[in-house]
Amino acid sequence: MRRSLPAPEVQRIEADGVELDLLSRLARREGQRIDLQPREFSLLELLMRNRGQPLSKTQLLEKLWDYSFDPQTNIVDVLVCRLRNKLDRDFDRKLIHTLRGVGYVFRSDD
Amino acid sequence: MIRKILRKVSFRLSLWQALIFAILAIVLSYVTHTLIVEQIRTHEQEVVSFRLSEFTLEYERGGVEAVKTLANARRKRAQRVFFLRLASAENKTIFLRDPEDWLEFNSDLLRKVPVPTDTRIRWMELNAQDGNALYLAMHRLGDGTVIYVGQSREDTDELLGNFRKRALLLAAVLLPLGFAAGIFLTSRALRPVRGLSKTVHGMIETGRYDVKVTRGETDNEINELVSLFNRLTMQIDGLIRSMREALDNVAHDIRSPMTVIRGRAQLALQRGDDLTLSKEALAECVEESDKVLRILNMLMDIAETEAGISAQNLRQIPVAEISAAVADLYDSVAEEKDIRLKSEATAGLTVKGDPVMLRRALANLVDNALKFTPRGGEVSVTVAKTGAEIVFTVRDSGPGIAKGDLPKIWDRFYRSDRSRSTYGMGLGLSFVQATVKAHGGRIECESKPGSGATFRIFLPA
C-alpha cells in the first residue's frame, strides 16, 4: 500500500529582507519584529505572494474582505497606508508601491 | 353620429330605466286591473245571488204572480237594471223581464242554453248583439221551473275600459318623460367623467401631468375616482420630475470625469514624447474612468434591485454576521479618522434576506456616516428586534440634515450643498432604499441639524 504524501504547505515567505511566518502570523524585516494586525498581515502576505505583480484595489477588497462591491475604495487605501507606515517608514528601501491606475505592488525600489 | 349617441352611458341607462319602468307599470296595471275585476265580479255575483234567492223565495211563496209583483216593484226602485226569466221545464218562457234599453236583446239566445238537470245554480255570461254582456244565474227549482236572474255588465265593462284607457294614456305620457328625465340626470351625474376625459385628453396632447380635474362636492364613486386620479397624476408628475432631475445629475456627474479623461489624454498626445507624462495621463484616465463606472454600476444595481431579489439568494441570516462584517470593513477607516465605531447586535436574531445585499446596504449607511462625521466623533451600529421587525440602526455624530432636506435625501443623486464634493452619497441611499424595499422592509431617517443623523432599516423578522 502506498501513501501519497501531501504537498508541503508553505510555512514561510521571504523576500527582500522581509520574513513572514505563516503559522505564527509573525513578520520580520531585517530581523526586526514588525507588529501587524491580522488584516495587515494578510495584506502583506497577498502582496508578497504576488511579488512584482500589482494587485488592484478591487482585487484586494475582494480577497481581504470578501466584499465585491466598490462604493468606497478608501478602505483599501487606509489599510495599505497603515501597512506602509509599519513596514517601510523606518527603512530607506521602500517595498510597497502605488501604481496609479493599476494598484499596489510589493517589490524593491527600481 | 346616431350610433355614438346610442352607445352613450346616459342614453343606455335611461333607456333601460324607462324599459324597467314600463314593465313595472304594465305589471302594476295588470295586477290592479285583475284585482278590480275580481272585486267587481264578486260583488256582481253577490247581487245576482241575492236577487236569485229573493225571487226563488217569492216563487215558492206565491208562484209566478208573486214573482211578477216583486219584479215590478223592484223595477221601480232598482238602481240597477236586472234581468229575470222564468221558464218551464221544456224551456218555454213563462215570464220575462228584461232591461228596457236592451232592445237588442234576443231571449232566443236563452233557448239555446240547455235546461239544467239538477238544482245546482249555474252561472254564465251571454253576449248581446250590441256587444254588451249579461251575467246570468240559472237555477232549476223543485217543480221543474227554471229561474234566470242576471245583470248587465255594461257599466262595469265601461268602467274597466276607462281604467285601461287612462292607464295607457298615463304610461304614454310618463314613459318619454321619465326617459328624458333619466337622460338629464345621468348626464349631469356623468359630468365629472366627461371633465376627466377632457383633462386626460389635454394631458396626452400637451404632455403636462400637473393638471387637476375639478371634482364635485358629494362623496360618491365618481368624485372619488376624480380624487384618486388627481393623486395619481400628482404622483406621476413627481416621478417624472425626479427622474429628469436624476438624469440631469447623472449627466453632470459623468461629464466631469469624462472631461478630465479627455483633457489628460489630449495633453499627453500633444506632448507626444514625454513618456512619464503619458503614463501619468493614462493612470489618471483609469482613475477617472473608475469613477464613471462606479456611478454606472450603481445605477444598474439599483435598477436590478428594484426589479426584486431572486428567491434562491434568500436565507435566514444571523444579524450579528451582517453587522460584524460591516464593522470589520470600516474598522481601519474609522480609526484613521479617529472616530469611534461601535457595533452591537442582539444575540440569536436572524433575518430573511440576501446576505450580500444586506451587507452592502448596511455598509453604505456606515460609509455615509463615517464620511460626514468629523474627527473625534462616533458612529454606532445596532441591530435589535422591536415587535415583529428587525431594526438596523446607524447613528452618527455629524452635522445632521436640515428638516427641509430630509425628504429629499432619497432622491436619486440627491446631495445637499455640503456633500457636493464627495462621491457616492446620492446613489448610495437610493441603493439602500431599493434593497430594503426588495426585502419587504422600510427605512427611516431622523436628524436634527447639529446632532447627527440616525438611519433605521426595518425588516420583517
Coordinates of C-alpha atoms in Angstrom, one line a residue:
Chain A
M1 CA 0.0 0.0 0.0
R2 CA 1.5 3.3 -1.0
R3 CA 0.6 6.5 0.8
S4 CA 1.0 9.7 -1.3
L5 CA 2.4 12.4 0.8
P6 CA 0.5 15.7 0.8
A7 CA 2.3 18.6 -0.9
P8 CA 4.4 20.5 1.6
E9 CA 2.5 23.6 2.7
V10 CA 4.3 26.9 2.5
Q11 CA 5.2 27.9 6.0
R12 CA 7.4 30.9 5.4
I13 CA 7.6 33.6 2.8
E14 CA 10.8 35.5 2.3
A15 CA 11.7 38.3 0.0
D16 CA 13.8 41.5 0.1
G17 CA 14.6 41.1 3.7
V18 CA 11.1 40.5 4.8
E19 CA 10.2 37.3 6.5
L20 CA 6.6 36.1 7.1
D21 CA 6.0 33.1 9.4
L22 CA 2.6 31.9 8.2
L23 CA 2.0 29.6 11.1
S24 CA 2.6 32.0 13.9
R25 CA 1.5 35.0 11.9
L26 CA 4.6 37.0 12.7
A27 CA 6.5 39.4 10.4
R28 CA 10.1 40.5 10.5
R29 CA 12.1 42.9 8.4
E30 CA 15.8 42.7 8.5
G31 CA 15.4 40.7 11.6
Q32 CA 13.2 43.2 13.4
R33 CA 9.8 42.2 14.6
I34 CA 7.0 44.1 12.8
D35 CA 3.8 44.3 14.8
L36 CA 1.0 43.8 12.3
Q37 CA -2.7 43.4 12.9
P38 CA -4.2 40.3 11.3
R39 CA -5.6 42.0 8.3
E40 CA -2.4 44.0 7.7
F41 CA -0.5 40.6 7.8
S42 CA -2.9 39.2 5.3
L43 CA -2.4 42.1 3.0
L44 CA 1.4 41.8 3.2
E45 CA 1.1 38.1 2.6
L46 CA -1.0 38.7 -0.5
L47 CA 1.3 41.3 -1.9
M48 CA 4.4 39.1 -1.2
R49 CA 2.9 36.1 -2.8
N50 CA 2.3 38.2 -5.9
R51 CA 5.6 39.8 -5.6
G52 CA 6.3 42.1 -8.6
Q53 CA 2.7 41.9 -9.8
P54 CA 0.4 44.8 -9.0
L55 CA -2.9 44.0 -7.3
S56 CA -5.9 46.3 -7.9
K57 CA -7.9 47.8 -5.1
T58 CA -10.9 45.8 -6.2
Q59 CA -8.9 42.6 -6.0
L60 CA -7.6 43.4 -2.6
L61 CA -11.1 44.3 -1.4
E62 CA -12.4 41.0 -2.6
K63 CA -9.6 38.9 -1.2
L64 CA -9.3 40.5 2.2
W65 CA -12.9 41.2 3.0
D66 CA -14.9 39.1 0.6
Y67 CA -16.6 42.3 -0.5
S68 CA -17.1 42.5 -4.2
F69 CA -18.7 45.9 -4.4
D70 CA -16.9 49.2 -4.8
P71 CA -18.5 52.1 -3.1
Q72 CA -15.5 53.3 -1.3
T73 CA -12.1 52.1 -2.2
N74 CA -10.8 54.2 0.7
I75 CA -10.9 51.1 2.8
V76 CA -8.1 49.5 0.9
D77 CA -6.1 52.8 0.8
V78 CA -6.3 53.1 4.5
L79 CA -5.0 49.6 5.1
V80 CA -2.1 49.9 2.7
C81 CA -1.2 53.2 4.3
R82 CA -1.0 51.6 7.7
L83 CA 1.0 48.7 6.4
R84 CA 3.4 51.0 4.7
N85 CA 3.8 53.0 7.9
K86 CA 4.8 49.9 9.8
L87 CA 6.9 48.2 7.1
D88 CA 8.6 51.0 5.2
R89 CA 8.8 54.0 7.4
D90 CA 11.9 53.1 9.3
F91 CA 13.8 51.8 6.3
D92 CA 15.3 53.5 3.3
R93 CA 14.3 50.9 0.8
K94 CA 10.5 51.1 0.1
L95 CA 8.9 47.9 -0.7
I96 CA 5.2 48.8 -1.1
H97 CA 4.5 50.9 -4.1
T98 CA 1.5 52.6 -5.6
L99 CA 1.0 52.3 -9.3
R100 CA -1.6 54.8 -10.3
G101 CA -4.4 53.4 -12.3
V102 CA -3.2 49.9 -11.6
G103 CA -2.9 49.1 -8.0
Y104 CA -0.4 48.2 -5.3
V105 CA 2.7 46.1 -5.6
F106 CA 5.4 44.6 -3.4
R107 CA 8.9 45.0 -4.9
S108 CA 12.2 46.6 -4.3
D109 CA 12.8 50.1 -5.5
D110 CA 13.7 50.3 -9.1
Chain B
M1 CA -73.5 60.2 -35.1
I2 CA -76.6 58.4 -34.1
R3 CA -74.6 55.3 -33.3
K4 CA -72.4 57.4 -31.0
I5 CA -75.5 58.6 -29.1
L6 CA -76.8 55.1 -28.8
R7 CA -73.6 54.0 -27.2
K8 CA -73.6 56.7 -24.6
V9 CA -74.0 55.5 -21.0
S10 CA -76.6 58.2 -20.2
F11 CA -78.7 57.1 -23.1
R12 CA -78.5 53.4 -22.3
L13 CA -79.1 53.9 -18.6
S14 CA -82.1 56.0 -19.3
L15 CA -83.4 53.5 -21.9
W16 CA -83.1 50.6 -19.5
Q17 CA -84.6 52.6 -16.8
A18 CA -87.6 53.5 -19.0
L19 CA -87.9 49.9 -20.0
I20 CA -87.9 48.7 -16.5
F21 CA -90.4 51.4 -15.6
A22 CA -92.6 50.3 -18.5
I23 CA -92.5 46.7 -17.4
L24 CA -93.3 47.6 -13.8
A25 CA -96.1 49.9 -14.9
I26 CA -97.6 47.1 -17.1
V27 CA -97.3 44.6 -14.2
L28 CA -98.8 47.1 -11.8
S29 CA -101.7 48.0 -14.1
Y30 CA -102.3 44.3 -14.8
V31 CA -102.5 43.4 -11.1
T32 CA -104.7 46.4 -10.3
H33 CA -106.9 45.6 -13.2
T34 CA -107.2 42.0 -12.1
L35 CA -108.0 42.9 -8.5
I36 CA -110.6 45.4 -9.6
V37 CA -112.2 42.9 -11.9
E38 CA -112.2 40.3 -9.1
Q39 CA -113.9 42.8 -6.8
I40 CA -116.4 43.7 -9.4
R41 CA -117.2 40.2 -10.3
T42 CA -117.5 39.2 -6.6
H43 CA -119.9 42.0 -6.0
E44 CA -121.8 41.2 -9.1
Q45 CA -122.2 37.6 -8.1
E46 CA -123.4 38.6 -4.7
V47 CA -126.0 40.9 -6.1
V48 CA -127.2 38.4 -8.6
S49 CA -127.1 35.7 -5.9
F50 CA -129.2 37.8 -3.6
R51 CA -131.7 38.6 -6.3
L52 CA -131.9 34.9 -7.2
S53 CA -132.7 33.8 -3.7
E54 CA -135.1 36.7 -3.4
F55 CA -137.1 35.7 -6.4
T56 CA -136.8 32.0 -5.7
L57 CA -138.3 32.5 -2.2
E58 CA -141.1 34.6 -3.7
Y59 CA -141.9 31.9 -6.3
E60 CA -142.1 29.3 -3.6
R61 CA -144.3 31.5 -1.6
G62 CA -146.7 32.7 -4.3
G63 CA -145.8 31.2 -7.7
V64 CA -145.4 33.2 -10.9
E65 CA -147.8 36.1 -9.8
A66 CA -145.7 36.8 -6.7
V67 CA -142.6 36.9 -8.8
K68 CA -144.2 39.3 -11.2
T69 CA -145.3 41.6 -8.5
L70 CA -141.9 41.6 -6.9
A71 CA -140.2 42.2 -10.2
N72 CA -142.3 45.2 -11.0
A73 CA -141.8 46.6 -7.5
R74 CA -138.1 46.1 -7.8
R75 CA -138.0 47.6 -11.2
K76 CA -139.5 50.9 -9.9
R77 CA -136.9 51.2 -7.2
A78 CA -133.9 49.5 -8.6
Q79 CA -130.7 51.4 -9.2
R80 CA -129.5 48.7 -11.3
V81 CA -131.4 47.2 -14.2
F82 CA -131.8 43.5 -13.9
F83 CA -132.9 40.5 -16.0
L84 CA -135.4 37.9 -14.9
R85 CA -136.9 35.0 -16.7
L86 CA -139.0 32.1 -15.6
A87 CA -139.0 29.1 -17.9
S88 CA -140.8 25.8 -17.9
A89 CA -139.0 22.6 -17.8
E90 CA -139.2 22.5 -21.6
N91 CA -137.5 25.8 -21.7
K92 CA -140.6 27.8 -22.7
T93 CA -140.7 31.4 -21.3
I94 CA -143.3 31.8 -18.6
F95 CA -142.3 35.3 -17.7
L96 CA -139.6 37.6 -19.0
R97 CA -138.5 40.8 -17.7
D98 CA -135.5 42.4 -19.3
P99 CA -134.0 45.9 -19.1
E100 CA -135.8 48.5 -21.2
D101 CA -132.7 49.7 -23.0
W102 CA -132.0 46.2 -24.1
L103 CA -133.9 46.5 -27.2
E104 CA -131.5 44.3 -29.0
F105 CA -131.6 41.5 -26.5
N106 CA -132.8 38.4 -28.0
S107 CA -134.1 36.0 -25.5
D108 CA -133.8 33.3 -28.1
L109 CA -130.3 33.0 -27.0
L110 CA -131.5 31.5 -23.8
R111 CA -133.5 28.9 -25.6
K112 CA -130.2 27.6 -26.9
V113 CA -128.9 27.1 -23.4
P114 CA -129.8 23.6 -22.3
V115 CA -132.0 23.3 -19.3
P116 CA -130.2 22.2 -16.2
T117 CA -130.9 18.7 -15.0
D118 CA -130.1 19.3 -11.3
T119 CA -130.9 22.0 -8.8
R120 CA -127.4 23.5 -8.8
I121 CA -127.0 27.1 -9.5
R122 CA -125.3 27.7 -12.8
W123 CA -123.5 30.9 -13.7
M124 CA -122.9 32.1 -17.3
E125 CA -122.2 35.1 -19.4
L126 CA -124.2 35.9 -22.5
N127 CA -123.3 38.4 -25.2
A128 CA -126.0 40.6 -26.6
Q129 CA -125.8 41.8 -30.2
D130 CA -124.7 45.2 -29.3
G131 CA -121.7 43.8 -27.6
N132 CA -122.9 44.2 -24.0
A133 CA -122.6 41.3 -21.8
L134 CA -125.2 39.8 -19.5
Y135 CA -124.1 38.0 -16.3
L136 CA -126.6 35.3 -15.5
A137 CA -127.5 32.8 -12.8
M138 CA -129.6 29.8 -13.7
H139 CA -131.4 27.8 -11.1
R140 CA -133.8 24.9 -11.6
L141 CA -136.5 24.8 -8.9
G142 CA -138.1 21.9 -7.3
D143 CA -141.1 21.8 -9.6
G144 CA -139.0 21.9 -12.8
T145 CA -139.3 25.6 -13.4
V146 CA -136.1 27.3 -14.2
I147 CA -135.4 30.8 -13.0
Y148 CA -132.9 33.0 -14.6
V149 CA -131.6 36.2 -12.9
G150 CA -128.9 38.4 -14.4
Q151 CA -127.3 41.7 -14.5
S152 CA -125.8 43.7 -17.3
R153 CA -122.1 44.2 -17.4
E154 CA -122.4 47.3 -19.5
D155 CA -121.5 49.6 -16.6
T156 CA -118.6 47.6 -15.2
D157 CA -117.2 47.0 -18.7
E158 CA -117.3 50.7 -19.3
L159 CA -115.5 51.3 -16.1
L160 CA -112.8 48.8 -16.8
G161 CA -112.5 50.2 -20.3
N162 CA -112.0 53.7 -18.9
F163 CA -109.4 52.4 -16.5
R164 CA -107.5 50.7 -19.2
K165 CA -107.6 53.8 -21.4
R166 CA -106.4 56.1 -18.7
A167 CA -103.6 53.7 -17.7
L168 CA -102.4 53.6 -21.2
L169 CA -102.5 57.3 -21.6
L170 CA -100.6 57.8 -18.4
A171 CA -97.9 55.4 -19.5
A172 CA -97.7 57.0 -22.9
V173 CA -97.0 60.4 -21.2
L174 CA -94.8 59.2 -18.4
L175 CA -92.6 56.9 -20.3
P176 CA -91.0 59.5 -22.6
L177 CA -90.9 62.0 -19.7
G178 CA -89.1 59.5 -17.5
F179 CA -86.7 58.7 -20.3
A180 CA -86.0 62.4 -20.8
A181 CA -85.5 63.0 -17.1
G182 CA -83.3 59.9 -16.9
I183 CA -81.1 61.3 -19.7
F184 CA -80.8 64.6 -18.0
L185 CA -80.0 63.2 -14.6
T186 CA -77.5 60.7 -15.7
S187 CA -75.9 63.2 -18.0
R188 CA -75.4 65.5 -15.1
A189 CA -74.0 62.7 -12.9
L190 CA -71.5 61.9 -15.5
R191 CA -70.3 65.4 -15.9
P192 CA -67.1 64.8 -13.8
V193 CA -66.4 61.8 -16.0
R194 CA -66.5 64.0 -19.1
G195 CA -64.3 66.5 -17.4
L196 CA -61.9 63.7 -16.6
S197 CA -61.8 62.6 -20.2
K198 CA -61.2 66.1 -21.3
T199 CA -58.4 66.6 -18.9
V200 CA -56.7 63.3 -19.8
H201 CA -57.0 64.3 -23.4
G202 CA -55.3 67.6 -22.7
M203 CA -52.6 65.8 -20.8
I204 CA -51.9 63.5 -23.6
E205 CA -51.8 66.4 -26.1
T206 CA -49.6 68.7 -24.1
G207 CA -47.5 66.2 -22.2
R208 CA -48.1 68.1 -19.0
Y209 CA -49.1 66.0 -16.0
D210 CA -49.5 68.7 -13.4
V211 CA -53.2 69.3 -14.2
K212 CA -56.0 68.7 -11.8
V213 CA -59.6 67.7 -12.5
T214 CA -62.3 69.6 -10.6
R215 CA -64.4 67.2 -8.6
G216 CA -68.0 67.5 -7.4
E217 CA -68.9 68.0 -3.8
T218 CA -70.6 64.8 -2.9
D219 CA -68.6 61.8 -1.7
N220 CA -69.8 59.4 -4.4
E221 CA -68.0 56.9 -6.5
I222 CA -67.3 59.2 -9.5
N223 CA -65.9 62.0 -7.4
E224 CA -63.7 59.5 -5.5
L225 CA -62.4 58.4 -8.9
V226 CA -61.6 62.0 -9.7
S227 CA -59.8 62.5 -6.4
L228 CA -57.8 59.3 -6.9
F229 CA -57.0 60.4 -10.5
N230 CA -55.6 63.7 -9.2
R231 CA -53.4 62.0 -6.7
L232 CA -52.2 59.6 -9.4
T233 CA -51.2 62.4 -11.8
M234 CA -49.5 64.3 -9.0
Q235 CA -47.5 61.2 -8.3
I236 CA -46.7 60.7 -11.9
D237 CA -45.7 64.3 -12.3
G238 CA -43.4 64.0 -9.2
L239 CA -41.8 60.8 -10.6
I240 CA -41.2 62.4 -14.0
R241 CA -39.7 65.4 -12.4
S242 CA -37.4 63.5 -10.1
M243 CA -36.3 61.2 -13.0
R244 CA -35.5 64.3 -15.1
E245 CA -33.5 65.7 -12.3
A246 CA -31.7 62.5 -11.7
L247 CA -30.9 62.3 -15.4
D248 CA -29.5 65.8 -15.2
N249 CA -27.4 64.9 -12.3
V250 CA -26.1 61.8 -13.8
A251 CA -25.1 63.6 -16.9
H252 CA -23.3 66.2 -14.9
D253 CA -21.6 63.7 -12.7
I254 CA -20.4 61.7 -15.6
R255 CA -19.3 64.7 -17.6
S256 CA -16.8 65.9 -15.1
P257 CA -14.6 62.8 -15.1
M258 CA -15.0 62.4 -18.9
T259 CA -13.8 66.0 -19.3
V260 CA -10.7 65.2 -17.2
I261 CA -10.0 62.0 -19.2
R262 CA -10.3 63.8 -22.5
G263 CA -8.1 66.6 -21.3
R264 CA -5.3 64.4 -20.0
A265 CA -5.3 62.2 -23.0
Q266 CA -5.2 65.1 -25.3
L267 CA -2.4 66.7 -23.4
A268 CA -0.4 63.5 -23.4
L269 CA -0.9 63.2 -27.1
Q270 CA 0.2 66.8 -27.6
R271 CA 3.4 66.3 -25.6
G272 CA 3.9 63.1 -27.6
D273 CA 7.4 62.1 -26.5
D274 CA 7.1 62.6 -22.8
L275 CA 6.7 59.0 -21.6
T276 CA 6.3 59.9 -18.0
L277 CA 3.6 62.3 -18.7
S278 CA 1.9 59.8 -20.9
K279 CA 1.9 57.2 -18.2
E280 CA 0.6 59.6 -15.7
A281 CA -2.1 60.7 -18.1
L282 CA -3.1 57.1 -18.6
A283 CA -3.2 56.4 -14.9
E284 CA -5.5 59.4 -14.4
C285 CA -7.7 58.2 -17.2
V286 CA -8.1 54.9 -15.4
E287 CA -9.0 56.5 -12.1
E288 CA -11.5 58.9 -13.6
S289 CA -13.0 56.0 -15.6
D290 CA -13.4 54.1 -12.4
K291 CA -15.4 57.0 -11.1
V292 CA -17.7 56.9 -14.0
L293 CA -18.0 53.1 -13.9
R294 CA -18.8 53.3 -10.2
I295 CA -21.7 55.6 -10.9
L296 CA -23.0 53.5 -13.8
N297 CA -22.7 50.2 -12.0
M298 CA -24.5 51.6 -9.0
L299 CA -27.3 52.8 -11.3
M300 CA -27.6 49.3 -12.8
D301 CA -27.5 47.7 -9.4
I302 CA -30.3 49.9 -8.2
A303 CA -32.4 49.1 -11.2
E304 CA -31.8 45.4 -10.8
T305 CA -32.6 45.5 -7.1
E306 CA -35.8 47.4 -7.8
A307 CA -36.8 44.6 -10.0
G308 CA -36.7 42.3 -7.0
I309 CA -34.4 39.7 -5.4
S310 CA -34.5 36.2 -6.7
A311 CA -35.7 33.7 -4.1
Q312 CA -32.6 31.5 -4.4
N313 CA -30.5 34.2 -2.8
L314 CA -32.7 34.4 0.3
R315 CA -31.6 32.8 3.5
Q316 CA -32.1 33.2 7.2
I317 CA -29.0 35.1 8.3
P318 CA -27.9 35.8 11.8
V319 CA -27.9 39.6 12.0
A320 CA -24.7 39.7 14.0
E321 CA -23.0 38.3 11.0
I322 CA -24.0 41.3 8.9
S323 CA -23.2 44.0 11.4
A324 CA -19.9 42.3 12.3
A325 CA -18.8 42.1 8.6
V326 CA -19.6 45.8 8.1
A327 CA -17.8 46.9 11.2
D328 CA -14.9 44.8 10.1
L329 CA -14.8 46.6 6.8
Y330 CA -14.7 50.0 8.3
D331 CA -12.7 49.5 11.4
S332 CA -9.4 50.8 9.9
V333 CA -11.2 53.7 8.2
A334 CA -12.8 54.8 11.5
E335 CA -9.5 54.5 13.3
E336 CA -7.9 56.7 10.6
K337 CA -10.4 59.4 11.2
D338 CA -10.2 59.0 15.0
I339 CA -13.9 58.0 15.0
R340 CA -15.3 55.5 17.5
L341 CA -17.1 52.8 15.6
K342 CA -19.4 50.7 17.8
S343 CA -21.2 47.7 16.7
E344 CA -23.8 45.8 18.7
A345 CA -26.2 43.1 17.7
T346 CA -28.7 41.2 19.9
A347 CA -27.6 37.6 20.0
G348 CA -29.6 34.9 18.3
L349 CA -31.6 37.2 15.9
T350 CA -31.9 36.2 12.3
V351 CA -33.4 37.9 9.3
K352 CA -34.5 36.6 6.0
G353 CA -32.7 38.1 3.1
D354 CA -29.8 38.2 0.7
P355 CA -26.7 38.4 2.8
V356 CA -24.6 40.1 0.2
M357 CA -27.2 42.8 -0.5
L358 CA -27.9 43.5 3.2
R359 CA -24.2 43.8 4.0
R360 CA -23.8 46.2 1.1
A361 CA -26.8 48.3 2.2
L362 CA -25.6 48.5 5.8
A363 CA -22.1 49.2 4.6
N364 CA -23.5 52.1 2.5
L365 CA -25.0 53.7 5.6
V366 CA -21.9 53.3 7.7
D367 CA -19.8 54.7 4.8
N368 CA -22.0 57.8 4.7
A369 CA -21.9 58.1 8.5
L370 CA -18.2 58.0 8.6
K371 CA -17.9 60.4 5.7
F372 CA -19.9 63.0 7.4
T373 CA -18.7 62.6 11.0
P374 CA -15.8 64.9 11.9
R375 CA -12.7 63.7 13.7
G376 CA -13.2 62.5 17.2
G377 CA -16.9 61.7 16.6
E378 CA -18.8 58.5 17.0
V379 CA -20.7 56.1 14.7
S380 CA -22.8 53.3 16.2
V381 CA -24.4 50.3 14.5
T382 CA -27.1 48.5 16.5
V383 CA -29.3 45.6 15.5
A384 CA -32.3 44.7 17.7
K385 CA -35.8 43.4 17.5
T386 CA -38.9 45.5 18.1
G387 CA -42.2 43.9 17.8
A388 CA -42.3 41.9 14.6
E389 CA -39.4 43.7 13.0
I390 CA -35.7 43.6 13.0
V391 CA -34.2 47.1 13.2
F392 CA -30.7 48.1 11.9
T393 CA -29.7 51.5 13.4
V394 CA -26.8 53.6 12.2
R395 CA -26.2 56.7 14.1
D396 CA -23.6 59.3 13.6
S397 CA -22.4 62.5 15.4
G398 CA -22.1 64.5 12.3
P399 CA -23.7 67.8 11.3
G400 CA -27.1 66.3 10.7
I401 CA -29.7 67.0 8.0
A402 CA -31.9 70.1 7.8
K403 CA -35.6 69.4 8.2
G404 CA -36.4 70.7 4.7
D405 CA -33.7 68.5 3.2
L406 CA -34.8 65.3 4.9
P407 CA -37.4 64.1 2.4
K408 CA -35.1 64.8 -0.5
I409 CA -32.3 62.6 0.6
W410 CA -34.0 59.6 -1.0
D411 CA -34.0 61.1 -4.5
R412 CA -31.5 59.5 -6.7
F413 CA -28.4 61.6 -6.8
Y414 CA -29.6 64.0 -4.2
R415 CA -26.9 65.7 -2.3
S416 CA -27.2 68.7 0.0
D417 CA -24.9 71.5 -0.9
R418 CA -22.4 70.4 1.6
S419 CA -21.9 67.0 0.2
R420 CA -21.4 68.0 -3.4
S421 CA -17.7 67.4 -3.2
T422 CA -18.0 63.8 -2.2
Y423 CA -19.0 61.0 -4.4
G424 CA -21.5 58.2 -3.9
M425 CA -23.8 59.7 -1.4
G426 CA -26.7 60.3 -3.7
L427 CA -26.8 56.9 -5.3
G428 CA -25.8 55.1 -2.2
L429 CA -29.0 55.9 -0.3
S430 CA -31.1 55.1 -3.4
F431 CA -29.5 51.7 -3.4
V432 CA -30.1 51.2 0.3
Q433 CA -33.7 52.1 -0.2
A434 CA -34.2 49.8 -3.2
T435 CA -32.6 46.9 -1.2
V436 CA -34.7 47.5 1.8
K437 CA -37.9 47.6 -0.3
A438 CA -36.9 44.5 -2.1
H439 CA -36.7 42.8 1.3
G440 CA -40.2 43.9 2.1
G441 CA -39.0 46.4 4.7
R442 CA -38.8 50.2 5.1
I443 CA -36.2 52.8 6.0
E444 CA -36.4 55.9 8.0
C445 CA -34.1 58.8 8.7
E446 CA -34.2 61.0 11.8
S447 CA -32.0 64.0 12.1
K448 CA -31.6 67.4 13.8
P449 CA -29.0 69.8 12.5
G450 CA -26.1 69.8 14.9
S451 CA -26.8 66.5 16.5
G452 CA -26.1 64.0 13.8
A453 CA -28.4 61.6 11.8
T454 CA -30.0 58.3 12.6
F455 CA -30.9 55.8 9.9
R456 CA -33.2 52.9 10.7
I457 CA -33.8 49.9 8.5
F458 CA -36.9 47.9 9.5
L459 CA -37.1 44.4 8.1
P460 CA -39.8 41.8 8.7
A461 CA -38.5 39.2 11.2

